[in-house]
PDB file of C-alpha atoms in Angstrom:
ATOM      1  CA  MET A 299      70.498  16.596-130.692  1.00 68.00           C
ATOM      2  CA  PRO A 300      72.860  13.960-128.268  1.00 75.00           C
ATOM      3  CA  GLU A 301      71.982  10.479-130.229  1.00 83.00           C
ATOM      4  CA  LEU A 302      72.833   6.923-128.430  1.00 90.00           C
ATOM      5  CA  PRO A 303      76.416   7.079-129.256  1.00 89.00           C
ATOM      6  CA  GLU A 304      76.748  10.850-127.483  1.00 88.00           C
ATOM      7  CA  VAL A 305      74.901   8.955-124.563  1.00 92.00           C
ATOM      8  CA  GLU A 306      77.027   5.997-124.647  1.00 93.00           C
ATOM      9  CA  THR A 307      80.068   8.089-124.930  1.00 90.00           C
ATOM     10  CA  THR A 308      78.894  10.187-122.423  1.00 92.00           C
ATOM     11  CA  ARG A 309      77.731   7.301-119.607  1.00 94.00           C
ATOM     12  CA  ARG A 310      81.558   5.611-120.530  1.00 92.00           C
ATOM     13  CA  GLY A 311      82.972   8.815-119.367  1.00 91.00           C
ATOM     14  CA  LEU A 312      81.332   9.317-116.273  1.00 94.00           C
ATOM     15  CA  GLU A 313      80.805   6.038-115.075  1.00 96.00           C
ATOM     16  CA  PRO A 314      84.578   5.315-113.326  1.00 95.00           C
ATOM     17  CA  HIS A 315      83.524   9.072-111.324  1.00 96.00           C
ATOM     18  CA  CYS A 316      80.595   8.412-110.050  1.00 97.00           C
ATOM     19  CA  VAL A 317      79.987   4.534-109.633  1.00 98.00           C
ATOM     20  CA  GLY A 318      80.667   3.354-106.270  1.00 98.00           C
ATOM     21  CA  HIS A 319      81.114   6.851-104.443  1.00 98.00           C
ATOM     22  CA  ARG A 320      78.156   8.540-102.531  1.00 97.00           C
ATOM     23  CA  LEU A 321      76.187  11.044-104.301  1.00 96.00           C
ATOM     24  CA  LEU A 322      76.014  13.689-101.085  1.00 95.00           C
ATOM     25  CA  CYS A 323      73.040  16.400-102.651  1.00 91.00           C
ATOM     26  CA  LEU A 324      71.656  17.119-106.140  1.00 92.00           C
ATOM     27  CA  ARG A 325      72.190  20.715-106.474  1.00 91.00           C
ATOM     28  CA  VAL A 326      69.532  22.160-108.995  1.00 92.00           C
ATOM     29  CA  ARG A 327      70.340  25.992-109.947  1.00 93.00           C
ATOM     30  CA  GLU A 328      67.341  25.956-112.706  1.00 93.00           C
ATOM     31  CA  PRO A 329      64.690  23.744-111.710  1.00 93.00           C
ATOM     32  CA  ARG A 330      62.678  24.627-115.338  1.00 94.00           C
ATOM     33  CA  LEU A 331      64.212  21.993-117.473  1.00 94.00           C
ATOM     34  CA  ARG A 332      61.477  20.297-119.904  1.00 93.00           C
ATOM     35  CA  TRP A 333      59.826  18.605-116.788  1.00 94.00           C
ATOM     36  CA  HIS A 334      60.415  20.169-113.590  1.00 91.00           C
ATOM     37  CA  VAL A 335      62.881  19.620-111.077  1.00 89.00           C
ATOM     38  CA  PRO A 336      62.638  19.412-107.150  1.00 79.00           C
ATOM     39  CA  VAL A 337      64.804  21.792-105.671  1.00 73.00           C
ATOM     40  CA  THR A 338      65.040  19.206-102.663  1.00 75.00           C
ATOM     41  CA  ASP A 339      66.589  16.121-102.439  1.00 66.00           C
ATOM     42  CA  PRO A 340      63.567  13.613-102.253  1.00 70.00           C
ATOM     43  CA  PRO A 341      64.304  10.831 -99.594  1.00 69.00           C
ATOM     44  CA  ARG A 342      66.929   7.774-100.377  1.00 78.00           C
ATOM     45  CA  VAL A 343      68.909  10.406-102.675  1.00 91.00           C
ATOM     46  CA  ALA A 344      71.390  12.415-100.288  1.00 89.00           C
ATOM     47  CA  GLY A 345      74.109  10.173 -99.100  1.00 92.00           C
ATOM     48  CA  ALA A 346      73.581   7.007-100.854  1.00 95.00           C
ATOM     49  CA  ARG A 347      75.637   5.230-102.882  1.00 97.00           C
ATOM     50  CA  ILE A 348      75.724   4.908-106.790  1.00 98.00           C
ATOM     51  CA  HIS A 349      75.370   1.325-107.514  1.00 97.00           C
ATOM     52  CA  SER A 350      75.699   1.623-111.329  1.00 98.00           C
ATOM     53  CA  LEU A 351      75.153   3.914-114.240  1.00 98.00           C
ATOM     54  CA  ASP A 352      73.157   2.409-117.214  1.00 97.00           C
ATOM     55  CA  ARG A 353      71.816   3.837-120.145  1.00 97.00           C
ATOM     56  CA  ARG A 354      68.239   2.950-121.696  1.00 97.00           C
ATOM     57  CA  GLY A 355      67.777   4.294-125.103  1.00 95.00           C
ATOM     58  CA  LYS A 356      68.979   8.216-124.478  1.00 94.00           C
ATOM     59  CA  TYR A 357      68.283   8.028-120.928  1.00 96.00           C
ATOM     60  CA  LEU A 358      71.059   7.707-118.296  1.00 97.00           C
ATOM     61  CA  LEU A 359      70.271   5.527-115.170  1.00 98.00           C
ATOM     62  CA  PHE A 360      72.124   6.671-112.267  1.00 98.00           C
ATOM     63  CA  ARG A 361      71.254   3.159-110.139  1.00 97.00           C
ATOM     64  CA  LEU A 362      71.309   4.363-106.235  1.00 96.00           C
ATOM     65  CA  GLU A 363      71.334   1.943-103.422  1.00 90.00           C
ATOM     66  CA  ALA A 364      68.132   0.680-101.979  1.00 83.00           C
ATOM     67  CA  GLY A 365      66.227   0.588-105.821  1.00 91.00           C
ATOM     68  CA  THR A 366      65.876   4.574-106.195  1.00 94.00           C
ATOM     69  CA  THR A 367      67.106   5.859-109.786  1.00 96.00           C
ATOM     70  CA  ILE A 368      67.820   8.949-111.060  1.00 96.00           C
ATOM     71  CA  LEU A 369      66.649   9.386-114.725  1.00 96.00           C
ATOM     72  CA  MET A 370      68.397  12.213-116.790  1.00 96.00           C
ATOM     73  CA  HIS A 371      67.695  13.199-120.262  1.00 96.00           C
ATOM     74  CA  LEU A 372      70.052  15.331-122.131  1.00 93.00           C
ATOM     75  CA  GLY A 373      67.440  17.231-124.317  1.00 92.00           C
ATOM     76  CA  MET A 374      68.366  19.202-127.382  1.00 87.00           C
ATOM     77  CA  SER A 375      71.855  20.266-126.581  1.00 86.00           C
ATOM     78  CA  GLY A 376      72.836  19.463-123.287  1.00 91.00           C
ATOM     79  CA  HIS A 377      75.726  17.351-122.024  1.00 91.00           C
ATOM     80  CA  MET A 378      77.279  16.382-118.430  1.00 93.00           C
ATOM     81  CA  ARG A 379      80.833  17.056-117.960  1.00 92.00           C
ATOM     82  CA  VAL A 380      83.269  15.730-114.876  1.00 94.00           C
ATOM     83  CA  VAL A 381      84.538  18.781-112.902  1.00 93.00           C
ATOM     84  CA  ARG A 382      86.657  19.689-109.620  1.00 91.00           C
ATOM     85  CA  PRO A 383      85.623  21.758-106.857  1.00 86.00           C
ATOM     86  CA  GLY A 384      85.296  25.524-107.430  1.00 87.00           C
ATOM     87  CA  GLN A 385      85.689  25.093-111.011  1.00 90.00           C
ATOM     88  CA  ALA A 386      83.594  28.512-111.999  1.00 93.00           C
ATOM     89  CA  LEU A 387      79.955  27.674-113.442  1.00 94.00           C
ATOM     90  CA  LYS A 388      79.272  28.304-117.296  1.00 94.00           C
ATOM     91  CA  SER A 389      76.667  29.748-118.840  1.00 95.00           C
ATOM     92  CA  HIS A 390      73.406  26.883-118.396  1.00 95.00           C
ATOM     93  CA  ASP A 391      75.110  24.915-115.901  1.00 96.00           C
ATOM     94  CA  HIS A 392      71.799  23.860-113.952  1.00 96.00           C
ATOM     95  CA  VAL A 393      72.338  20.669-112.208  1.00 95.00           C
ATOM     96  CA  ASP A 394      75.528  19.150-110.022  1.00 95.00           C
ATOM     97  CA  PHE A 395      75.476  15.821-108.736  1.00 96.00           C
ATOM     98  CA  GLU A 396      78.221  16.383-106.093  1.00 96.00           C
ATOM     99  CA  LEU A 397      80.002  13.667-105.007  1.00 97.00           C
ATOM    100  CA  ASP A 398      81.906  12.404-101.758  1.00 97.00           C
ATOM    101  CA  SER A 399      84.993  12.405-104.177  1.00 96.00           C
ATOM    102  CA  GLY A 400      84.999  15.832-104.126  1.00 96.00           C
ATOM    103  CA  GLU A 401      83.952  16.088-108.023  1.00 96.00           C
ATOM    104  CA  LEU A 402      80.904  16.849-109.481  1.00 96.00           C
ATOM    105  CA  LEU A 403      78.831  15.761-112.489  1.00 96.00           C
ATOM    106  CA  ARG A 404      77.504  19.101-114.001  1.00 96.00           C
ATOM    107  CA  PHE A 405      74.634  19.366-116.546  1.00 96.00           C
ATOM    108  CA  ASN A 406      74.626  21.968-118.911  1.00 95.00           C
ATOM    109  CA  ASP A 407      71.753  22.663-121.319  1.00 94.00           C
ATOM    110  CA  PRO A 408      71.129  25.786-123.037  1.00 94.00           C
ATOM    111  CA  ARG A 409      67.967  25.040-124.773  1.00 93.00           C
ATOM    112  CA  ARG A 410      66.624  22.996-121.590  1.00 94.00           C
ATOM    113  CA  PHE A 411      64.902  20.496-123.211  1.00 93.00           C
ATOM    114  CA  GLY A 412      66.784  18.281-120.710  1.00 95.00           C
ATOM    115  CA  SER A 413      64.865  16.010-118.111  1.00 96.00           C
ATOM    116  CA  LEU A 414      65.820  15.050-114.409  1.00 95.00           C
ATOM    117  CA  HIS A 415      63.359  12.463-112.742  1.00 95.00           C
ATOM    118  CA  ILE A 416      63.597  10.100-109.580  1.00 93.00           C
ATOM    119  CA  THR A 417      61.874   6.930-108.908  1.00 93.00           C
ATOM    120  CA  GLU A 418      61.481   4.341-106.342  1.00 92.00           C
ATOM    121  CA  ASP A 419      59.979   1.903-108.977  1.00 94.00           C
ATOM    122  CA  PRO A 420      61.839  -0.471-111.010  1.00 95.00           C
ATOM    123  CA  PRO A 421      63.222   2.030-113.926  1.00 95.00           C
ATOM    124  CA  GLU A 422      61.733  -0.022-116.874  1.00 94.00           C
ATOM    125  CA  GLN A 423      58.264   0.429-115.088  1.00 95.00           C
ATOM    126  CA  HIS A 424      58.436   4.370-115.523  1.00 96.00           C
ATOM    127  CA  PRO A 425      56.244   5.725-118.360  1.00 96.00           C
ATOM    128  CA  LEU A 426      59.275   7.402-120.121  1.00 95.00           C
ATOM    129  CA  LEU A 427      60.882   3.994-120.548  1.00 97.00           C
ATOM    130  CA  SER A 428      58.090   1.406-120.400  1.00 96.00           C
ATOM    131  CA  ARG A 429      57.195   1.693-124.099  1.00 96.00           C
ATOM    132  CA  LEU A 430      60.847   1.679-125.852  1.00 97.00           C
ATOM    133  CA  GLY A 431      61.721  -0.881-127.912  1.00 97.00           C
ATOM    134  CA  PRO A 432      65.190  -3.248-127.818  1.00 97.00           C
ATOM    135  CA  GLU A 433      68.219  -1.553-127.911  1.00 97.00           C
ATOM    136  CA  PRO A 434      70.158  -1.677-131.229  1.00 97.00           C
ATOM    137  CA  LEU A 435      73.318  -3.204-129.744  1.00 96.00           C
ATOM    138  CA  GLY A 436      71.704  -6.255-127.107  1.00 94.00           C
ATOM    139  CA  GLY A 437      71.002  -9.602-128.144  1.00 94.00           C
ATOM    140  CA  GLU A 438      66.982  -8.894-128.871  1.00 96.00           C
ATOM    141  CA  PHE A 439      67.468  -6.707-132.110  1.00 97.00           C
ATOM    142  CA  LYS A 440      67.891  -8.991-134.690  1.00 97.00           C
ATOM    143  CA  GLY A 441      66.839  -9.423-138.648  1.00 98.00           C
ATOM    144  CA  GLU A 442      64.463 -11.417-137.576  1.00 98.00           C
ATOM    145  CA  TYR A 443      62.850  -9.524-134.818  1.00 98.00           C
ATOM    146  CA  LEU A 444      62.943  -6.302-137.477  1.00 98.00           C
ATOM    147  CA  HIS A 445      61.407  -8.935-140.016  1.00 98.00           C
ATOM    148  CA  ARG A 446      58.268 -10.203-137.828  1.00 98.00           C
ATOM    149  CA  ILE A 447      57.446  -6.289-137.079  1.00 97.00           C
ATOM    150  CA  ALA A 448      57.451  -4.892-140.494  1.00 98.00           C
ATOM    151  CA  ALA A 449      55.564  -7.579-141.724  1.00 97.00           C
ATOM    152  CA  GLY A 450      52.515  -6.155-143.806  1.00 96.00           C
ATOM    153  CA  ARG A 451      53.444  -2.403-143.229  1.00 97.00           C
ATOM    154  CA  ARG A 452      54.183   0.022-145.933  1.00 97.00           C
ATOM    155  CA  VAL A 453      55.706   2.869-143.676  1.00 98.00           C
ATOM    156  CA  ALA A 454      59.095   3.486-145.122  1.00 98.00           C
ATOM    157  CA  VAL A 455      62.140   1.332-143.453  1.00 98.00           C
ATOM    158  CA  LYS A 456      63.538   4.551-142.421  1.00 98.00           C
ATOM    159  CA  ASN A 457      60.902   5.582-140.540  1.00 98.00           C
ATOM    160  CA  LEU A 458      60.326   2.162-138.962  1.00 98.00           C
ATOM    161  CA  VAL A 459      64.066   1.823-137.638  1.00 98.00           C
ATOM    162  CA  MET A 460      63.671   5.402-136.685  1.00 97.00           C
ATOM    163  CA  ASP A 461      60.687   4.633-134.350  1.00 97.00           C
ATOM    164  CA  SER A 462      61.757   4.192-130.742  1.00 96.00           C
ATOM    165  CA  HIS A 463      58.918   1.622-130.195  1.00 97.00           C
ATOM    166  CA  VAL A 464      60.700  -0.618-132.568  1.00 98.00           C
ATOM    167  CA  VAL A 465      63.957  -0.122-131.533  1.00 98.00           C
ATOM    168  CA  VAL A 466      65.582   2.806-129.610  1.00 97.00           C
ATOM    169  CA  GLY A 467      68.618   5.112-130.223  1.00 92.00           C
ATOM    170  CA  VAL A 468      68.757   4.453-134.108  1.00 95.00           C
ATOM    171  CA  GLY A 469      68.553   8.286-135.120  1.00 93.00           C
ATOM    172  CA  ASN A 470      68.230  10.010-138.838  1.00 94.00           C
ATOM    173  CA  ILE A 471      72.127  10.207-138.919  1.00 92.00           C
ATOM    174  CA  TYR A 472      72.823   6.796-138.287  1.00 94.00           C
ATOM    175  CA  ALA A 473      69.504   5.388-139.597  1.00 97.00           C
ATOM    176  CA  THR A 474      70.416   7.042-142.758  1.00 97.00           C
ATOM    177  CA  GLU A 475      74.767   5.877-142.724  1.00 97.00           C
ATOM    178  CA  ALA A 476      73.019   2.172-141.922  1.00 98.00           C
ATOM    179  CA  LEU A 477      70.944   2.289-144.852  1.00 98.00           C
ATOM    180  CA  TYR A 478      73.822   3.272-147.167  1.00 98.00           C
ATOM    181  CA  ARG A 479      75.626   0.452-145.953  1.00 98.00           C
ATOM    182  CA  SER A 480      73.464  -2.263-146.334  1.00 98.00           C
ATOM    183  CA  GLY A 481      71.859  -0.830-149.750  1.00 98.00           C
ATOM    184  CA  ILE A 482      68.191  -0.511-149.180  1.00 98.00           C
ATOM    185  CA  HIS A 483      66.653   2.475-150.165  1.00 98.00           C
ATOM    186  CA  PRO A 484      65.115   4.708-147.364  1.00 98.00           C
ATOM    187  CA  THR A 485      62.025   5.033-148.201  1.00 98.00           C
ATOM    188  CA  ARG A 486      61.397   0.841-149.522  1.00 98.00           C
ATOM    189  CA  PRO A 487      58.203  -0.120-147.655  1.00 98.00           C
ATOM    190  CA  ALA A 488      59.146  -2.200-144.649  1.00 98.00           C
ATOM    191  CA  GLY A 489      57.086  -4.898-145.452  1.00 98.00           C
ATOM    192  CA  ARG A 490      58.887  -5.350-148.533  1.00 98.00           C
ATOM    193  CA  ILE A 491      61.840  -6.388-147.118  1.00 98.00           C
ATOM    194  CA  ALA A 492      63.437  -9.980-147.457  1.00 98.00           C
ATOM    195  CA  ARG A 493      64.377 -11.311-144.329  1.00 98.00           C
ATOM    196  CA  GLN A 494      68.361 -11.970-145.447  1.00 98.00           C
ATOM    197  CA  ARG A 495      68.462  -8.012-146.292  1.00 98.00           C
ATOM    198  CA  TYR A 496      67.276  -7.343-142.371  1.00 98.00           C
ATOM    199  CA  ASP A 497      69.904  -9.288-141.186  1.00 98.00           C
ATOM    200  CA  HIS A 498      72.568  -7.089-143.356  1.00 98.00           C
ATOM    201  CA  LEU A 499      70.553  -3.870-141.727  1.00 98.00           C
ATOM    202  CA  VAL A 500      70.499  -4.842-138.399  1.00 98.00           C
ATOM    203  CA  GLY A 501      74.540  -5.642-138.602  1.00 98.00           C
ATOM    204  CA  CYS A 502      75.037  -2.200-140.351  1.00 98.00           C
ATOM    205  CA  ILE A 503      73.279  -0.625-137.605  1.00 98.00           C
ATOM    206  CA  ARG A 504      75.248  -2.045-134.505  1.00 97.00           C
ATOM    207  CA  ALA A 505      78.623  -1.325-137.094  1.00 96.00           C
ATOM    208  CA  VAL A 506      77.290   2.238-137.612  1.00 95.00           C
ATOM    209  CA  LEU A 507      76.405   2.456-133.752  1.00 95.00           C
ATOM    210  CA  GLU A 508      79.505   1.041-132.634  1.00 93.00           C
ATOM    211  CA  GLU A 509      82.094   3.013-134.679  1.00 91.00           C
ATOM    212  CA  ALA A 510      80.454   6.081-133.329  1.00 89.00           C
ATOM    213  CA  ILE A 511      80.941   5.358-129.634  1.00 89.00           C
ATOM    214  CA  GLU A 512      84.172   4.241-130.533  1.00 85.00           C
ATOM    215  CA  ALA A 513      85.037   7.770-131.885  1.00 82.00           C
ATOM    216  CA  GLY A 514      83.341   9.821-129.368  1.00 76.00           C
ATOM    217  CA  GLY A 515      80.134  10.109-131.317  1.00 60.00           C
ATOM    218  CA  THR A 516      78.921  12.590-133.760  1.00 55.00           C
ATOM    219  CA  THR A 517      80.063  15.957-133.845  1.00 41.00           C
ATOM    220  CA  LEU A 518      77.295  18.345-133.331  1.00 40.00           C
ATOM    221  CA  ARG A 519      77.181  21.934-132.729  1.00 41.00           C
ATOM    222  CA  ASP A 520      75.765  21.595-129.152  1.00 41.00           C
ATOM    223  CA  PHE A 521      77.499  18.421-128.199  1.00 45.00           C
ATOM    224  CA  SER A 522      80.087  17.724-126.046  1.00 51.00           C
ATOM    225  CA  GLY A 523      81.031  13.985-124.108  1.00 56.00           C
ATOM    226  CA  ALA A 524      81.950  13.876-120.510  1.00 59.00           C
ATOM    227  CA  ASP A 525      85.412  15.048-120.382  1.00 58.00           C
ATOM    228  CA  GLY A 526      83.877  18.005-122.690  1.00 58.00           C
ATOM    229  CA  VAL A 527      85.105  17.304-125.959  1.00 54.00           C
ATOM    230  CA  PRO A 528      83.111  16.551-128.905  1.00 53.00           C
ATOM    231  CA  GLY A 529      83.029  13.785-130.576  1.00 52.00           C
ATOM    232  CA  TYR A 530      84.654  12.966-134.139  1.00 46.00           C
ATOM    233  CA  PHE A 531      82.171  10.495-136.186  1.00 55.00           C
ATOM    234  CA  GLN A 532      80.889  13.168-138.119  1.00 55.00           C
ATOM    235  CA  GLN A 533      84.122  13.359-140.152  1.00 55.00           C
ATOM    236  CA  THR A 534      83.819   9.783-141.254  1.00 79.00           C
ATOM    237  CA  LEU A 535      79.983  10.232-142.297  1.00 90.00           C
ATOM    238  CA  HIS A 536      79.510   8.722-146.029  1.00 95.00           C
ATOM    239  CA  ALA A 537      76.036   9.584-146.802  1.00 97.00           C
ATOM    240  CA  TYR A 538      74.580  12.100-144.008  1.00 94.00           C
ATOM    241  CA  GLY A 539      75.189  15.185-144.997  1.00 93.00           C
ATOM    242  CA  ARG A 540      76.737  14.816-148.403  1.00 95.00           C
ATOM    243  CA  GLY A 541      73.572  15.262-150.800  1.00 97.00           C
ATOM    244  CA  GLY A 542      74.843  15.867-154.317  1.00 97.00           C
ATOM    245  CA  GLN A 543      78.616  14.665-154.142  1.00 97.00           C
ATOM    246  CA  PRO A 544      79.728  11.532-155.200  1.00 98.00           C
ATOM    247  CA  CYS A 545      79.168   8.380-153.786  1.00 98.00           C
ATOM    248  CA  GLY A 546      81.801   5.838-152.267  1.00 96.00           C
ATOM    249  CA  TYR A 547      80.661   3.287-153.605  1.00 97.00           C
ATOM    250  CA  CYS A 548      79.698   4.021-157.714  1.00 98.00           C
ATOM    251  CA  GLY A 549      80.587   7.322-158.265  1.00 98.00           C
ATOM    252  CA  ARG A 550      76.753   8.280-158.506  1.00 98.00           C
ATOM    253  CA  ARG A 551      75.700  11.836-157.373  1.00 98.00           C
ATOM    254  CA  LEU A 552      73.688  11.279-153.728  1.00 98.00           C
ATOM    255  CA  LYS A 553      70.427  12.450-153.843  1.00 98.00           C
ATOM    256  CA  GLU A 554      68.895  14.436-150.573  1.00 97.00           C
ATOM    257  CA  ILE A 555      64.826  14.179-149.861  1.00 97.00           C
ATOM    258  CA  ARG A 556      63.033  15.151-146.981  1.00 96.00           C
ATOM    259  CA  LEU A 557      61.520  11.595-145.034  1.00 96.00           C
ATOM    260  CA  ALA A 558      58.909  12.541-142.270  1.00 93.00           C
ATOM    261  CA  GLN A 559      60.771  15.918-142.287  1.00 92.00           C
ATOM    262  CA  ARG A 560      63.726  14.926-141.733  1.00 93.00           C
ATOM    263  CA  SER A 561      66.710  14.997-143.990  1.00 95.00           C
ATOM    264  CA  THR A 562      67.158  11.841-145.828  1.00 97.00           C
ATOM    265  CA  VAL A 563      70.549  11.142-148.867  1.00 98.00           C
ATOM    266  CA  TYR A 564      71.196   8.025-150.604  1.00 98.00           C
ATOM    267  CA  CYS A 565      72.581   6.619-153.733  1.00 98.00           C
ATOM    268  CA  PRO A 566      69.803   6.161-156.204  1.00 98.00           C
ATOM    269  CA  ARG A 567      72.060   3.664-157.816  1.00 98.00           C
ATOM    270  CA  CYS A 568      73.387   1.170-154.981  1.00 98.00           C
ATOM    271  CA  GLN A 569      69.732   1.544-152.574  1.00 98.00           C
ATOM    272  CA  ARG A 570      66.909  -0.188-153.463  1.00 97.00           C
TER     273      ARG A 570
END
């Protein structure tokens, strides 16, 4: 599934091609995504200028003039790319954003788990966004915040930071990497971690995500960015997917377990 760095990489790739341009129409070829997509453009969409392209968690927010917003989720296997007029369709090309520049933003989703929503209300009030936690790269996400949220809780710290109601966009790969860098054991009860260690963990989460964004996202079988090129961050992962291999810090073999049905890799010596 595309994670926050992949979505942010996509946003940055699409932004210069669409912001300031008019959206002539949404051409929907396959409305049966995760939720049904209207096949006709609602009022105030066709011909509206795209004012900005933002991201909230794993959602892309195309903000149009007059207050309309298109929310786009890439789903399990989806991606958006910029194409020229007349470019041949590929299998699973379900939606086109047709722009007045002549370019198209094309959404491809083999598994059809992606979604597209149009709202006239502030997007922050949309049911899919209203309960999300802070952005991990934003100013609200601090060690003090995590320490306060974790107080008295016995949930494993890895599960805590992967909870989108606590903080958005810290998926399994990035949680594994950040905990490895911070020296915190992934199963440690969240309420038994000192404030200073949470300060360090927040810094590691930020660093891992920023490096992944800079590198183009984590290479996943189904993911490619706005230019159609896969990301390459997986080549520099130090823990995720390396169970049984030596720890880069101490040389001891990394251990792989299942935590909340997800693969979790850690160093038994360095992480406590």
